[in-house]
Amino acid sequence: MSSIVVFGAGGTAGSRVTAEAVNRGHRVTAAVRRPEATSYLPTGVRVVTGDATSERSVRELAPEADVMVVAIGGDGHDLWQDAARTLVTTLRDLPEPPRIIHVGGGSTLLTPKGTPFLDEPDFPAEYRESAQGQAAALAYYRASGDGVTWTYVSPPPLEFHPGERTGHYRTGTDEPVTDDQGRSVLTYEDLAVAIVDEIENPRHENARFTAAY
């Protein structure tokens, strides 16, 4: 059993990671900005006020954690890189830092041309700034060096939505996992399965992975 802190546990991805982890018997602390709005989280989850971009929050929660999951959402460019920087610089100073699992963007995956989906001409303009922010977070982790262990998780770039938990998925690294029709599809529920599987059996330390059916 692991002790897991989930930043953004009230969101679409974070709530599913929280539920999956609790259902498997892990101890979960939900770190959210509005604890009063998380009544739908499973029984047994400890809910606290927390912010992945706050050194104080990270430092207070780190001693009780084996893993810190970053599943935050928001607008703008800097949020995800700020979270990555805060966790890396804060945890690096601790004698036994928890591992970081960062739920990132599928648009940072590579097209067959070897360029990120977010650089495609038809990429939706309203999502570009956030996508670039997630790309900056990935670049920051990759350049972070020793002292922390991280994993960046990318869902499919397009067909990613709430739905059924099947417990099945396939993994890849920097390119989308596709089926026989060339589609890359996954539900939030099965992304949560993949994340908790990675927590229980680490296979992508200091690396990015993606999952799809």
GROMACS .gro file of C-alpha atoms in nm:
model
  213
    1MET     CA    1   0.000   0.000   0.000
    2SER     CA    2   0.128   0.345  -0.093
    3SER     CA    3   0.055   0.686   0.050
    4ILE     CA    4  -0.049   0.907  -0.240
    5VAL     CA    5  -0.111   1.283  -0.253
    6VAL     CA    6  -0.321   1.392  -0.551
    7PHE     CA    7  -0.303   1.760  -0.640
    8GLY     CA    8  -0.615   1.848  -0.835
    9ALA     CA    9  -0.811   1.556  -0.693
   10GLY     CA   10  -1.137   1.742  -0.752
   11GLY     CA   11  -1.090   1.752  -1.129
   12THR     CA   12  -1.184   1.511  -1.405
   13ALA     CA   13  -0.852   1.325  -1.409
   14GLY     CA   14  -0.760   1.370  -1.044
   15SER     CA   15  -1.092   1.242  -0.910
   16ARG     CA   16  -1.059   0.924  -1.113
   17VAL     CA   17  -0.700   0.866  -1.002
   18THR     CA   18  -0.815   0.919  -0.645
   19ALA     CA   19  -1.102   0.671  -0.676
   20GLU     CA   20  -0.884   0.410  -0.849
   21ALA     CA   21  -0.614   0.436  -0.583
   22VAL     CA   22  -0.861   0.416  -0.293
   23ASN     CA   23  -1.036   0.117  -0.447
   24ARG     CA   24  -0.702  -0.063  -0.456
   25GLY     CA   25  -0.636   0.002  -0.090
   26HIS     CA   26  -0.394   0.293  -0.107
   27ARG     CA   27  -0.398   0.584   0.138
   28VAL     CA   28  -0.495   0.897  -0.055
   29THR     CA   29  -0.478   1.263   0.039
   30ALA     CA   30  -0.674   1.489  -0.194
   31ALA     CA   31  -0.499   1.826  -0.215
   32VAL     CA   32  -0.744   2.078  -0.360
   33ARG     CA   33  -0.803   2.450  -0.353
   34ARG     CA   34  -1.167   2.417  -0.240
   35PRO     CA   35  -1.209   2.125   0.001
   36GLU     CA   36  -1.576   2.206   0.050
   37ALA     CA   37  -1.648   2.112  -0.313
   38THR     CA   38  -1.522   1.753  -0.299
   39SER     CA   39  -1.808   1.567  -0.131
   40TYR     CA   40  -1.822   1.326  -0.428
   41LEU     CA   41  -1.477   1.180  -0.353
   42PRO     CA   42  -1.471   0.826  -0.207
   43THR     CA   43  -1.505   0.759   0.163
   44GLY     CA   44  -1.169   0.735   0.331
   45VAL     CA   45  -0.997   1.006   0.131
   46ARG     CA   46  -0.833   1.274   0.341
   47VAL     CA   47  -0.913   1.615   0.190
   48VAL     CA   48  -0.684   1.911   0.253
   49THR     CA   49  -0.623   2.253   0.105
   50GLY     CA   50  -0.322   2.226  -0.122
   51ASP     CA   51  -0.160   2.377  -0.428
   52ALA     CA   52   0.107   2.212  -0.644
   53THR     CA   53   0.256   2.554  -0.723
   54SER     CA   54   0.304   2.635  -0.354
   55GLU     CA   55   0.634   2.534  -0.195
   56ARG     CA   56   0.465   2.544   0.145
   57SER     CA   57   0.193   2.301   0.037
   58VAL     CA   58   0.439   2.061  -0.120
   59ARG     CA   59   0.673   2.072   0.179
   60GLU     CA   60   0.390   2.013   0.427
   61LEU     CA   61   0.246   1.716   0.238
   62ALA     CA   62   0.565   1.549   0.117
   63PRO     CA   63   0.667   1.373   0.441
   64GLU     CA   64   0.353   1.158   0.436
   65ALA     CA   65   0.371   1.071   0.065
   66ASP     CA   66   0.533   0.797  -0.137
   67VAL     CA   67   0.396   0.954  -0.455
   68MET     CA   68   0.267   1.298  -0.548
   69VAL     CA   69   0.029   1.305  -0.845
   70VAL     CA   70  -0.011   1.635  -1.032
   71ALA     CA   71  -0.352   1.635  -1.201
   72ILE     CA   72  -0.421   2.006  -1.196
   73GLY     CA   73  -0.610   2.210  -1.454
   74GLY     CA   74  -0.638   2.575  -1.541
   75ASP     CA   75  -0.577   2.842  -1.800
   76GLY     CA   76  -0.263   3.006  -1.921
   77HIS     CA   77   0.087   2.895  -2.007
   78ASP     CA   78   0.282   2.886  -1.681
   79LEU     CA   79   0.069   2.675  -1.445
   80TRP     CA   80   0.210   2.331  -1.524
   81GLN     CA   81   0.572   2.439  -1.550
   82ASP     CA   82   0.533   2.628  -1.221
   83ALA     CA   83   0.401   2.309  -1.061
   84ALA     CA   84   0.686   2.102  -1.204
   85ARG     CA   85   0.944   2.354  -1.086
   86THR     CA   86   0.791   2.378  -0.739
   87LEU     CA   87   0.782   2.004  -0.687
   88VAL     CA   88   1.129   1.936  -0.824
   89THR     CA   89   1.305   2.216  -0.634
   90THR     CA   90   1.119   2.148  -0.310
   91LEU     CA   91   1.141   1.768  -0.310
   92ARG     CA   92   1.506   1.763  -0.413
   93ASP     CA   93   1.600   1.900  -0.069
   94LEU     CA   94   1.426   1.619   0.120
   95PRO     CA   95   1.612   1.308   0.239
   96GLU     CA   96   1.353   1.069   0.091
   97PRO     CA   97   1.153   1.262  -0.170
   98PRO     CA   98   0.829   1.112  -0.300
   99ARG     CA   99   0.801   1.025  -0.666
  100ILE     CA  100   0.619   1.270  -0.896
  101ILE     CA  101   0.351   1.152  -1.139
  102HIS     CA  102   0.251   1.442  -1.367
  103VAL     CA  103  -0.068   1.407  -1.571
  104GLY     CA  104   0.027   1.602  -1.881
  105GLY     CA  105  -0.104   1.684  -2.223
  106GLY     CA  106  -0.157   1.452  -2.518
  107SER     CA  107  -0.076   1.737  -2.754
  108THR     CA  108   0.291   1.701  -2.657
  109LEU     CA  109   0.299   1.358  -2.824
  110LEU     CA  110   0.467   1.336  -3.163
  111THR     CA  111   0.302   1.309  -3.503
  112PRO     CA  112   0.446   1.073  -3.768
  113LYS     CA  113   0.654   1.371  -3.882
  114GLY     CA  114   0.826   1.379  -3.544
  115THR     CA  115   0.677   1.712  -3.436
  116PRO     CA  116   0.433   1.771  -3.147
  117PHE     CA  117   0.062   1.774  -3.223
  118LEU     CA  118   0.042   2.121  -3.071
  119ASP     CA  119   0.257   2.251  -3.357
  120GLU     CA  120   0.015   2.133  -3.626
  121PRO     CA  121  -0.141   2.421  -3.825
  122ASP     CA  122  -0.494   2.305  -3.746
  123PHE     CA  123  -0.437   2.268  -3.371
  124PRO     CA  124  -0.718   2.461  -3.197
  125ALA     CA  125  -0.597   2.808  -3.108
  126GLU     CA  126  -0.794   2.813  -2.782
  127TYR     CA  127  -0.591   2.521  -2.648
  128ARG     CA  128  -0.249   2.617  -2.778
  129GLU     CA  129  -0.135   2.820  -2.477
  130SER     CA  130  -0.221   2.542  -2.232
  131ALA     CA  131  -0.060   2.284  -2.460
  132GLN     CA  132   0.259   2.488  -2.476
  133GLY     CA  133   0.253   2.511  -2.097
  134GLN     CA  134   0.233   2.132  -2.067
  135ALA     CA  135   0.519   2.100  -2.316
  136ALA     CA  136   0.726   2.337  -2.103
  137ALA     CA  137   0.657   2.122  -1.796
  138LEU     CA  138   0.775   1.809  -1.978
  139ALA     CA  139   1.089   1.986  -2.092
  140TYR     CA  140   1.153   2.101  -1.737
  141TYR     CA  141   1.127   1.749  -1.598
  142ARG     CA  142   1.359   1.615  -1.866
  143ALA     CA  143   1.620   1.877  -1.778
  144SER     CA  144   1.579   1.845  -1.400
  145GLY     CA  145   1.871   1.609  -1.341
  146ASP     CA  146   1.922   1.400  -1.030
  147GLY     CA  147   1.751   1.424  -0.693
  148VAL     CA  148   1.390   1.346  -0.786
  149THR     CA  149   1.206   1.069  -0.967
  150TRP     CA  150   0.928   1.173  -1.203
  151THR     CA  151   0.694   1.027  -1.461
  152TYR     CA  152   0.498   1.235  -1.714
  153VAL     CA  153   0.177   1.071  -1.839
  154SER     CA  154   0.018   1.175  -2.169
  155PRO     CA  155  -0.334   1.069  -2.268
  156PRO     CA  156  -0.425   1.039  -2.638
  157PRO     CA  157  -0.404   1.374  -2.819
  158LEU     CA  158  -0.766   1.379  -2.940
  159GLU     CA  159  -1.001   1.099  -2.831
  160PHE     CA  160  -0.980   1.117  -2.454
  161HIS     CA  161  -1.301   1.140  -2.254
  162PRO     CA  162  -1.488   1.012  -1.947
  163GLY     CA  163  -1.640   0.668  -1.991
  164GLU     CA  164  -1.608   0.306  -1.893
  165ARG     CA  165  -1.334   0.152  -1.683
  166THR     CA  166  -1.223  -0.159  -1.869
  167GLY     CA  167  -0.891  -0.212  -1.693
  168HIS     CA  168  -0.722  -0.263  -2.030
  169TYR     CA  169  -0.480  -0.039  -2.219
  170ARG     CA  170  -0.151  -0.043  -2.405
  171THR     CA  171   0.142   0.189  -2.346
  172GLY     CA  172   0.392   0.378  -2.557
  173THR     CA  173   0.644   0.654  -2.505
  174ASP     CA  174   0.647   0.963  -2.727
  175GLU     CA  175   0.402   0.867  -3.001
  176PRO     CA  176   0.031   0.789  -2.959
  177VAL     CA  177  -0.071   0.426  -2.917
  178THR     CA  178  -0.307   0.348  -3.206
  179ASP     CA  179  -0.547   0.067  -3.293
  180ASP     CA  180  -0.596  -0.111  -3.628
  181GLN     CA  181  -0.791   0.188  -3.757
  182GLY     CA  182  -0.519   0.433  -3.660
  183ARG     CA  183  -0.721   0.578  -3.371
  184SER     CA  184  -0.578   0.659  -3.029
  185VAL     CA  185  -0.861   0.638  -2.776
  186LEU     CA  186  -0.880   0.614  -2.395
  187THR     CA  187  -1.118   0.700  -2.113
  188TYR     CA  188  -1.020   0.898  -1.806
  189GLU     CA  189  -1.110   0.590  -1.604
  190ASP     CA  190  -0.853   0.373  -1.781
  191LEU     CA  191  -0.591   0.646  -1.769
  192ALA     CA  192  -0.638   0.630  -1.393
  193VAL     CA  193  -0.584   0.253  -1.410
  194ALA     CA  194  -0.260   0.308  -1.602
  195ILE     CA  195  -0.140   0.569  -1.351
  196VAL     CA  196  -0.208   0.354  -1.045
  197ASP     CA  197  -0.048   0.057  -1.221
  198GLU     CA  198   0.261   0.276  -1.271
  199ILE     CA  199   0.257   0.370  -0.903
  200GLU     CA  200   0.239   0.006  -0.799
  201ASN     CA  201   0.488  -0.124  -1.058
  202PRO     CA  202   0.715   0.157  -1.183
  203ARG     CA  203   0.819   0.111  -1.544
  204HIS     CA  204   0.869   0.468  -1.662
  205GLU     CA  205   1.090   0.640  -1.409
  206ASN     CA  206   1.228   0.975  -1.529
  207ALA     CA  207   1.042   0.926  -1.855
  208ARG     CA  208   0.712   0.999  -2.030
  209PHE     CA  209   0.459   0.736  -2.126
  210THR     CA  210   0.125   0.737  -2.298
  211ALA     CA  211  -0.165   0.490  -2.297
  212ALA     CA  212  -0.456   0.400  -2.521
  213TYR     CA  213  -0.654   0.093  -2.627
   0.00000   0.00000   0.00000
